[in-house]
């Protein structure tokens, strides 16, 4: 028999339903719309219980959501529906990596300094904060390497026109035994020239550094020479305490340039033995002064190689 729709309720003026007629309509007035979900429910066997229906609904919903995303998940659902052992829906996802505790750091036995307190054992673990504090304390115990200047002696020399005082400067490195101490000679005029060159660049930094004044008379008296030796020693110490000054080219030239100039002159003249003797004495000092810029010592090192080659002593170059 053809499906007959029930008669619609009467309409009021304007085409609206009268009163609450819409609320009193019987349930069968509106035809049921067949959806994918209801069609799937009708295909269930009569003996299917409520739990199985809920499980089937979940699998159907998962299939609709994942069929365009992950083929592996769709394959797992099909295997589960075809009677294979039940496959969990999350089996296709990668397993999470094990958590790593980045706050704990293993201290190797070799890294532990002798006499440190507290000293971590080879099997102990420390947090990042404890490790930072440990190395901070160790750093405070390290000895800072620096240069010390001494005016060992002074002698009076006579030139062609006048006589002058030559001061012998000894430069040693602290922190360990220094077998390559440098010994060099400088006049007061060399100190005066250094001071003028430094003031051109570091006038503000050197406002508290004063060079001992030059006197017109009494410069060669023993008392005056001893007093100036102490003053020049203090002057060099104050200059070295200023980082910008001790790394400057003017300061390095004051301590190494005269010897390097003489060494390169002997090298050009073919006096390789004399040149090598000067370079062996001045290059260690140059390397200490230019530790922040190692390339500054390359020309002098190359000159030493030339001397060893021409003296037929290549093994001594290493």
Short mmCIF file of C-alpha atoms in Angstrom, two decimals:
data_model
loop_
_atom_site.label_atom_id
_atom_site.label_comp_id
_atom_site.label_asym_id
_atom_site.label_seq_id
_atom_site.Cartn_x
_atom_site.Cartn_y
_atom_site.Cartn_z
CA UNK A 1 0.00 0.00 0.00
CA UNK A 2 1.22 3.46 -0.72
CA UNK A 3 2.50 5.38 2.24
CA UNK A 4 -0.08 8.00 3.23
CA UNK A 5 0.99 11.06 5.14
CA UNK A 6 -1.36 12.23 7.92
CA UNK A 7 -3.39 15.29 7.32
CA UNK A 8 -1.64 18.50 8.22
CA UNK A 9 -3.16 20.61 10.98
CA UNK A 10 -5.21 23.65 9.97
CA UNK A 11 -3.37 26.86 9.27
CA UNK A 12 -4.34 30.17 10.70
CA UNK A 13 -4.40 33.42 8.81
CA UNK A 14 -1.00 34.16 7.40
CA UNK A 15 -0.12 30.47 6.95
CA UNK A 16 0.96 29.76 10.58
CA UNK A 17 -0.04 26.82 12.71
CA UNK A 18 -2.71 27.51 15.27
CA UNK A 19 -1.68 27.52 18.94
CA UNK A 20 0.73 24.77 19.85
CA UNK A 21 -0.40 22.36 17.19
CA UNK A 22 3.21 21.69 16.24
CA UNK A 23 3.97 20.47 19.72
CA UNK A 24 0.90 18.15 19.72
CA UNK A 25 1.78 16.50 16.42
CA UNK A 26 2.17 12.75 16.70
CA UNK A 27 5.69 11.29 16.37
CA UNK A 28 4.95 9.60 13.07
CA UNK A 29 4.01 12.91 11.44
CA UNK A 30 7.70 13.50 10.43
CA UNK A 31 9.27 10.79 8.31
CA UNK A 32 12.39 9.26 9.73
CA UNK A 33 15.56 10.17 7.86
CA UNK A 34 17.75 7.18 7.32
CA UNK A 35 21.31 8.02 8.30
CA UNK A 36 24.49 6.03 8.06
CA UNK A 37 24.34 5.40 11.77
CA UNK A 38 20.76 4.03 11.73
CA UNK A 39 21.48 1.94 8.65
CA UNK A 40 24.47 0.44 10.42
CA UNK A 41 22.28 -0.32 13.46
CA UNK A 42 19.71 -2.14 11.27
CA UNK A 43 22.43 -4.39 9.89
CA UNK A 44 23.26 -5.66 13.35
CA UNK A 45 22.09 -9.16 14.11
CA UNK A 46 19.06 -9.54 16.38
CA UNK A 47 21.21 -11.25 18.99
CA UNK A 48 23.64 -8.33 19.34
CA UNK A 49 23.58 -6.86 22.80
CA UNK A 50 23.90 -3.23 23.78
CA UNK A 51 27.64 -3.34 24.54
CA UNK A 52 28.47 -4.85 21.17
CA UNK A 53 26.45 -2.14 19.45
CA UNK A 54 28.34 0.57 21.30
CA UNK A 55 31.65 -1.02 20.37
CA UNK A 56 30.59 -1.21 16.74
CA UNK A 57 29.56 2.45 16.81
CA UNK A 58 33.00 3.41 18.10
CA UNK A 59 34.74 1.40 15.39
CA UNK A 60 32.50 2.90 12.69
CA UNK A 61 33.19 6.43 13.96
CA UNK A 62 36.93 5.76 14.07
CA UNK A 63 36.83 4.42 10.52
CA UNK A 64 35.10 7.55 9.22
CA UNK A 65 37.62 9.84 10.95
CA UNK A 66 40.76 7.96 10.00
CA UNK A 67 40.07 6.60 6.52
CA UNK A 68 41.50 9.76 4.92
CA UNK A 69 44.34 10.24 7.41
CA UNK A 70 46.20 7.08 8.33
CA UNK A 71 45.95 3.96 6.13
CA UNK A 72 47.65 1.95 8.87
CA UNK A 73 44.84 2.72 11.31
CA UNK A 74 42.21 1.72 8.72
CA UNK A 75 44.02 -1.56 8.13
CA UNK A 76 44.07 -2.26 11.85
CA UNK A 77 40.32 -1.68 12.10
CA UNK A 78 39.65 -4.01 9.17
CA UNK A 79 41.77 -6.73 10.75
CA UNK A 80 39.88 -6.34 14.01
CA UNK A 81 36.50 -6.53 12.24
CA UNK A 82 37.45 -9.63 10.22
CA UNK A 83 38.00 -11.82 13.26
CA UNK A 84 41.69 -11.31 13.87
CA UNK A 85 42.92 -10.73 17.41
CA UNK A 86 41.74 -7.42 18.67
CA UNK A 87 44.06 -4.59 17.67
CA UNK A 88 43.98 -1.42 19.80
CA UNK A 89 43.17 1.78 17.97
CA UNK A 90 46.42 3.39 19.08
CA UNK A 91 48.70 0.58 17.88
CA UNK A 92 49.67 2.53 14.78
CA UNK A 93 51.03 5.45 16.81
CA UNK A 94 54.77 5.58 17.53
CA UNK A 95 55.78 4.60 21.02
CA UNK A 96 56.87 7.55 23.15
CA UNK A 97 60.58 7.81 23.83
CA UNK A 98 61.71 7.21 27.40
CA UNK A 99 62.07 10.37 29.41
CA UNK A 100 65.58 11.61 30.03
CA UNK A 101 66.44 13.58 33.11
CA UNK A 102 68.50 16.48 31.82
CA UNK A 103 68.94 17.96 35.27
CA UNK A 104 71.38 15.24 36.36
CA UNK A 105 74.92 15.19 35.00
CA UNK A 106 77.40 12.38 35.60
CA UNK A 107 80.75 13.70 36.77
CA UNK A 108 83.65 11.68 35.33
CA UNK A 109 86.38 10.67 37.71
CA UNK A 110 89.05 12.42 35.67
CA UNK A 111 87.23 15.75 35.94
CA UNK A 112 87.40 15.79 39.72
CA UNK A 113 90.27 17.92 40.90
CA UNK A 114 92.37 16.76 43.80
CA UNK A 115 91.68 18.53 47.05
CA UNK A 116 88.35 19.95 45.89
CA UNK A 117 85.66 20.33 48.49
CA UNK A 118 83.05 19.06 48.05
CA UNK A 119 84.45 16.57 45.53
CA UNK A 120 81.86 14.42 43.71
CA UNK A 121 82.71 10.74 43.49
CA UNK A 122 82.86 8.86 40.20
CA UNK A 123 79.40 7.33 40.77
CA UNK A 124 77.63 10.42 42.12
CA UNK A 125 75.21 12.62 40.22
CA UNK A 126 74.78 16.34 40.67
CA UNK A 127 72.04 18.67 39.59
CA UNK A 128 72.82 21.45 37.17
CA UNK A 129 72.83 24.08 39.92
CA UNK A 130 75.17 22.02 42.08
CA UNK A 131 77.48 21.45 39.12
CA UNK A 132 77.61 25.17 38.37
CA UNK A 133 78.43 25.97 41.98
CA UNK A 134 81.11 23.27 42.02
CA UNK A 135 82.95 24.61 38.97
CA UNK A 136 82.51 28.18 40.19
CA UNK A 137 84.33 27.30 43.40
CA UNK A 138 87.03 25.46 41.47
CA UNK A 139 87.54 28.43 39.17
CA UNK A 140 88.16 30.65 42.18
CA UNK A 141 91.00 28.33 43.21
CA UNK A 142 92.73 28.52 39.83
CA UNK A 143 95.83 30.65 39.67
CA UNK A 144 95.57 33.48 37.19
CA UNK A 145 98.57 33.66 34.87
CA UNK A 146 100.04 37.12 34.59
CA UNK A 147 103.36 38.82 34.02
CA UNK A 148 105.53 40.41 36.68
CA UNK A 149 108.04 43.14 35.94
CA UNK A 150 111.23 43.71 37.86
CA UNK A 151 113.93 46.31 37.37
CA UNK A 152 116.85 44.07 38.21
CA UNK A 153 119.67 46.54 37.75
CA UNK A 154 120.71 49.83 36.22
CA UNK A 155 123.96 50.92 34.67
CA UNK A 156 125.33 54.16 33.29
CA UNK A 157 126.38 54.11 29.65
CA UNK A 158 128.04 56.80 27.60
CA UNK A 159 126.92 57.58 24.10
CA UNK A 160 128.49 59.67 21.38
CA UNK A 161 126.92 62.86 22.67
CA UNK A 162 125.85 62.20 26.26
CA UNK A 163 125.58 59.48 28.83
CA UNK A 164 122.39 57.82 30.04
CA UNK A 165 121.09 55.19 32.45
CA UNK A 166 120.13 51.78 31.04
CA UNK A 167 117.59 49.83 33.09
CA UNK A 168 117.47 46.04 32.90
CA UNK A 169 113.89 44.73 32.93
CA UNK A 170 113.12 41.11 33.84
CA UNK A 171 109.71 39.75 32.82
CA UNK A 172 108.52 36.49 34.38
CA UNK A 173 105.22 34.64 34.22
CA UNK A 174 103.36 33.70 37.39
CA UNK A 175 101.29 30.59 38.05
CA UNK A 176 104.10 28.12 37.34
CA UNK A 177 107.86 27.93 37.00
CA UNK A 178 108.91 30.10 34.07
CA UNK A 179 112.10 28.89 32.46
CA UNK A 180 111.84 31.45 29.64
CA UNK A 181 112.09 34.67 31.57
CA UNK A 182 112.79 37.66 29.37
CA UNK A 183 115.62 40.09 30.05
CA UNK A 184 115.72 43.38 28.15
CA UNK A 185 117.33 46.79 28.45
CA UNK A 186 115.48 50.11 28.15
CA UNK A 187 116.37 53.74 28.65
CA UNK A 188 114.25 56.33 30.39
CA UNK A 189 113.55 57.92 27.00
CA UNK A 190 111.96 54.61 25.91
CA UNK A 191 109.57 54.77 28.86
CA UNK A 192 108.79 58.38 28.02
CA UNK A 193 108.02 57.50 24.38
CA UNK A 194 105.75 54.64 25.49
CA UNK A 195 103.81 56.92 27.81
CA UNK A 196 103.19 59.50 25.08
CA UNK A 197 101.99 56.85 22.61
CA UNK A 198 99.61 55.31 25.13
CA UNK A 199 98.11 58.68 26.06
CA UNK A 200 97.07 59.18 22.43
CA UNK A 201 94.71 56.21 22.64
CA UNK A 202 94.05 55.54 26.33
CA UNK A 203 94.08 58.97 27.96
CA UNK A 204 90.94 58.35 30.03
CA UNK A 205 92.03 54.88 31.17
CA UNK A 206 95.49 56.15 32.18
CA UNK A 207 94.40 59.20 34.14
CA UNK A 208 95.73 57.60 37.36
CA UNK A 209 98.99 56.30 35.83
CA UNK A 210 101.89 58.72 36.21
CA UNK A 211 105.35 58.32 34.70
CA UNK A 212 108.24 59.30 37.03
CA UNK A 213 109.35 62.79 36.14
CA UNK A 214 112.63 63.53 34.49
CA UNK A 215 115.13 65.68 36.39
CA UNK A 216 117.67 68.04 34.96
CA UNK A 217 120.31 67.33 37.58
CA UNK A 218 121.19 64.42 39.82
CA UNK A 219 119.99 61.73 37.39
CA UNK A 220 123.15 59.67 37.82
CA UNK A 221 123.29 59.61 41.60
CA UNK A 222 122.89 56.21 43.23
CA UNK A 223 119.96 57.39 45.33
CA UNK A 224 118.17 58.76 42.30
CA UNK A 225 118.72 55.57 40.28
CA UNK A 226 117.35 53.36 43.07
CA UNK A 227 114.30 55.59 43.49
CA UNK A 228 113.61 55.54 39.76
CA UNK A 229 113.98 51.75 39.58
CA UNK A 230 111.14 51.33 42.08
CA UNK A 231 109.01 53.96 40.33
CA UNK A 232 109.46 52.35 36.89
CA UNK A 233 108.61 48.92 38.29
CA UNK A 234 105.37 50.30 39.74
CA UNK A 235 104.66 52.09 36.47
CA UNK A 236 104.91 48.88 34.42
CA UNK A 237 102.69 47.08 36.92
CA UNK A 238 100.00 49.75 36.63
CA UNK A 239 100.12 49.57 32.84
CA UNK A 240 99.80 45.80 32.83
CA UNK A 241 96.83 45.99 35.21
CA UNK A 242 94.88 47.83 32.50
CA UNK A 243 93.52 45.25 30.09
CA UNK A 244 93.28 47.63 27.17
CA UNK A 245 96.90 48.69 27.66
CA UNK A 246 98.49 45.27 28.12
CA UNK A 247 96.76 44.08 24.93
CA UNK A 248 97.75 47.15 22.95
CA UNK A 249 100.33 47.14 20.22
CA UNK A 250 102.21 50.04 21.84
CA UNK A 251 102.86 48.03 25.00
CA UNK A 252 104.02 44.94 23.08
CA UNK A 253 106.26 47.04 20.83
CA UNK A 254 107.92 48.63 23.85
CA UNK A 255 108.93 45.22 25.20
CA UNK A 256 109.78 43.40 21.94
CA UNK A 257 110.26 45.76 18.99
CA UNK A 258 113.96 46.72 19.51
CA UNK A 259 115.04 43.07 19.70
CA UNK A 260 112.84 42.06 16.76
CA UNK A 261 114.16 44.92 14.65
CA UNK A 262 117.73 43.88 15.36
CA UNK A 263 116.97 40.21 14.68
CA UNK A 264 115.37 40.90 11.30
CA UNK A 265 118.31 43.15 10.43
CA UNK A 266 120.75 40.33 11.18
CA UNK A 267 118.59 37.95 9.15
CA UNK A 268 118.73 40.21 6.10
CA UNK A 269 122.49 40.53 6.54
CA UNK A 270 122.95 36.76 6.65
CA UNK A 271 123.94 36.67 10.33
CA UNK A 272 121.67 33.75 11.12
CA UNK A 273 123.33 32.74 14.38
CA UNK A 274 122.98 36.22 15.87
CA UNK A 275 119.41 36.55 14.56
CA UNK A 276 118.44 33.18 16.02
CA UNK A 277 119.93 34.08 19.40
CA UNK A 278 117.83 37.26 19.54
CA UNK A 279 114.65 35.51 18.38
CA UNK A 280 115.00 32.71 20.93
CA UNK A 281 115.07 35.31 23.71
CA UNK A 282 112.27 37.58 22.48
CA UNK A 283 109.73 35.19 20.92
CA UNK A 284 108.61 33.60 24.24
CA UNK A 285 107.90 37.07 25.62
CA UNK A 286 106.04 38.04 22.46
CA UNK A 287 103.87 34.93 22.73
CA UNK A 288 102.98 35.81 26.34
CA UNK A 289 102.07 39.38 25.42
CA UNK A 290 100.01 38.37 22.38
CA UNK A 291 98.24 35.31 23.79
CA UNK A 292 94.93 36.97 22.83
CA UNK A 293 96.15 37.24 19.21
CA UNK A 294 98.48 34.31 18.38
CA UNK A 295 98.94 35.39 14.76
CA UNK A 296 101.05 38.35 15.91
CA UNK A 297 103.99 36.00 16.57
CA UNK A 298 103.87 34.30 13.15
CA UNK A 299 106.51 36.52 11.43
CA UNK A 300 109.02 35.94 14.23
CA UNK A 301 108.37 32.19 14.21
CA UNK A 302 108.87 32.08 10.44
CA UNK A 303 112.16 33.95 10.85
CA UNK A 304 113.29 31.30 13.35
CA UNK A 305 112.52 28.57 10.80
CA UNK A 306 114.60 30.38 8.19
CA UNK A 307 117.52 30.61 10.61
CA UNK A 308 117.34 26.91 11.49
CA UNK A 309 117.18 25.97 7.82
CA UNK A 310 120.14 28.11 6.77
CA UNK A 311 122.15 26.89 9.76
CA UNK A 312 121.32 23.32 8.68
CA UNK A 313 119.69 22.54 12.01
CA UNK A 314 116.09 21.76 10.99
CA UNK A 315 115.51 19.34 13.89
CA UNK A 316 115.89 22.17 16.41
CA UNK A 317 112.95 24.00 14.86
CA UNK A 318 110.50 21.54 16.43
#
